[in-house]
XYZ file of C-alpha atoms in Angstrom:
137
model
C 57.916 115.235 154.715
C 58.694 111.718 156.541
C 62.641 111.663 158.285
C 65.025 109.784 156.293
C 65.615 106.922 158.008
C 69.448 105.806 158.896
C 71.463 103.042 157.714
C 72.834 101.181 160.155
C 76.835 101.452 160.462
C 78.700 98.305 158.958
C 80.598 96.635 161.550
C 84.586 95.229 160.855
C 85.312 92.373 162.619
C 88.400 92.033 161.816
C 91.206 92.281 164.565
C 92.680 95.536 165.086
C 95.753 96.576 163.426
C 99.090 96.318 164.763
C 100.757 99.601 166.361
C 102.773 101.191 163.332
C 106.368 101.760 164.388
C 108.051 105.593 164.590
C 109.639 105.293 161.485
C 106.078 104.636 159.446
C 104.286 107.517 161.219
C 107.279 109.935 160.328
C 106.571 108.635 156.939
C 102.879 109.517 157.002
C 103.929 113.296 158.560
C 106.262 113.145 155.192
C 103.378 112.502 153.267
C 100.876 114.749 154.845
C 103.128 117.981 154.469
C 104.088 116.631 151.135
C 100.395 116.670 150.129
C 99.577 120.183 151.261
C 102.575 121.637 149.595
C 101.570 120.367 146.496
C 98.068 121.607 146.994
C 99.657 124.918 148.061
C 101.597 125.076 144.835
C 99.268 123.955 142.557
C 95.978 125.974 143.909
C 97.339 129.176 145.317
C 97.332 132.262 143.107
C 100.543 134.035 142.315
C 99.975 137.295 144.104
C 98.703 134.947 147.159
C 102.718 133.353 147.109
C 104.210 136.533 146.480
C 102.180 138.246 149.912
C 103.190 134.650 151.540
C 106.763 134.862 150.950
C 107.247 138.267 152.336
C 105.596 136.972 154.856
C 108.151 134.152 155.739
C 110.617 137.118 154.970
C 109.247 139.407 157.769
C 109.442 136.413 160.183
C 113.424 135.599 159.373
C 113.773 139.390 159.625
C 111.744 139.518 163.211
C 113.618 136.160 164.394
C 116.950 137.822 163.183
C 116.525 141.278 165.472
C 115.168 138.837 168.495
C 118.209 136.225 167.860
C 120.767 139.521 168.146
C 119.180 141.219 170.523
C 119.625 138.150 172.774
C 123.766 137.363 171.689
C 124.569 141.293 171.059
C 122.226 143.412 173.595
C 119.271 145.777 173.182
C 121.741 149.357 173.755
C 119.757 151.185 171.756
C 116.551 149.999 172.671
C 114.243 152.311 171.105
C 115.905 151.080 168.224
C 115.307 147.532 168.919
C 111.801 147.874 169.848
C 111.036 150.710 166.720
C 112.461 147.595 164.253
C 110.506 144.658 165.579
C 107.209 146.905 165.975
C 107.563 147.784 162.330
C 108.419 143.789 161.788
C 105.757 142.466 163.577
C 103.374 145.686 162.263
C 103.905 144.930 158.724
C 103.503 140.937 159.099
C 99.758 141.869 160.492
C 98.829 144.882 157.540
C 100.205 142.022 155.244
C 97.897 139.477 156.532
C 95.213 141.600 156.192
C 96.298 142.269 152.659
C 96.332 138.813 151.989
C 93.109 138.235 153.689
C 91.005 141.157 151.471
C 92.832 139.224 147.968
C 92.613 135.931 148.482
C 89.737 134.778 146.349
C 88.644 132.241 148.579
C 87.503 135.296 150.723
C 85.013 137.196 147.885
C 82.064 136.758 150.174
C 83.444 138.015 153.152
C 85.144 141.213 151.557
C 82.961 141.772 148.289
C 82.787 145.502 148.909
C 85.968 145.495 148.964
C 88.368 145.876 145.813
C 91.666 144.596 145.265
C 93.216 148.295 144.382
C 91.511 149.110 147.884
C 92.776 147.022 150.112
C 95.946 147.669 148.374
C 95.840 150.888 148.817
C 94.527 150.315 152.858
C 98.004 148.370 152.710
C 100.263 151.433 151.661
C 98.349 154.057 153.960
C 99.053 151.649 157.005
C 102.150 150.705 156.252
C 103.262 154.525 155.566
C 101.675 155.368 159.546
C 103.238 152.320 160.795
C 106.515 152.928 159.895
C 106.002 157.131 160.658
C 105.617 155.962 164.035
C 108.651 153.599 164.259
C 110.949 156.549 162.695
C 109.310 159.070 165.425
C 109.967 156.149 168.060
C 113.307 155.792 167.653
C 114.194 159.573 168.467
C-alpha cells in the first residue's frame, strides 16, 4: 500500500490580528466555563451529579474544619485531624465511586458492577470512619 501523500498547509496572508484587550479575553473565559457547564448539565448522568455534589459538599466541609482550625485552634487535635481524615478519606472512596459508575469508564471497570462498587463504597467508608472514631480516643 503506497503512503498517502500530504496536502500542503494553506497559507493566510493576511496581517495578524490585533491584541484583544482584558475585558474580551475575560469574556472568552465567560464563555469557555459557560460552555462546559452546559455540557456538564446536559451530558452527565444523574447519579454522576448526585456523587459530584457531595463531592463539592465534602470540600466546603474540609475547607470549613481547616478555616476554624486556623481562627479557633486545633485543642483537641485528635479531633481535628480524626474529622479532616474522614473528610479528605471519604472525598477519595467517593471518587473512586464515581470513577467505577461513570459510564464513560465501562471499558476500564467492566468486571465491575455498579451494586459492587457500591457496595466497595459502604465497606470503605464503614473502616474509614472506624478508624477516625478509634482515633479520636
Amino acid at each position: 500500500m503506497a503512503p498517502k501523500q500530504r496536502v500542503p498547509e494553506k497559507t493566510s496572508t493576511a496581517s495578524p490580528s490585533t491584541s484583544k484587550s482584558g475585558k474580551s479575553g475575560s469574556l472568552d473565559a465567560q464563555e469557555i466555563v459557560q460552555g462546559v457547564w452546559n455540557k456538564y448539565v446536559e451530558k452527565t448522568p444523574q447519579r454522576t451529579k448526585l456523587l459530584d455534589s457531595f463531592m463539592v459538599f465534602l470540600v466546603v466541609v474540609g475547607v470549613l474544619q481547616f478555616v476554624y482550625c486556623l481562627i479557633v485552634g486545633n485543642f483537641p487535635f485528635n479531633a481535628f485531624l480524626s474529622g479532616f481524615s474522614a473528610t479528605v478519606g471519604q472525598f477519595v472512596l467517593t471518587a473512586s465511586l464515581r470513577m467505577q459508575t461513570n459510564p464513560e469508564n465501562k471499558a476500564e471497570f467492566e468486571k465491575i458492577s455498579h451494586e459492587r462498587a457500591f457496595a466497595d463504597f459502604v465497606f470503605g467508608s464503614l473502616i474509614l470512619h472506624f478508624f477516625c472514631i478509634n482515633f479520636i480516643n
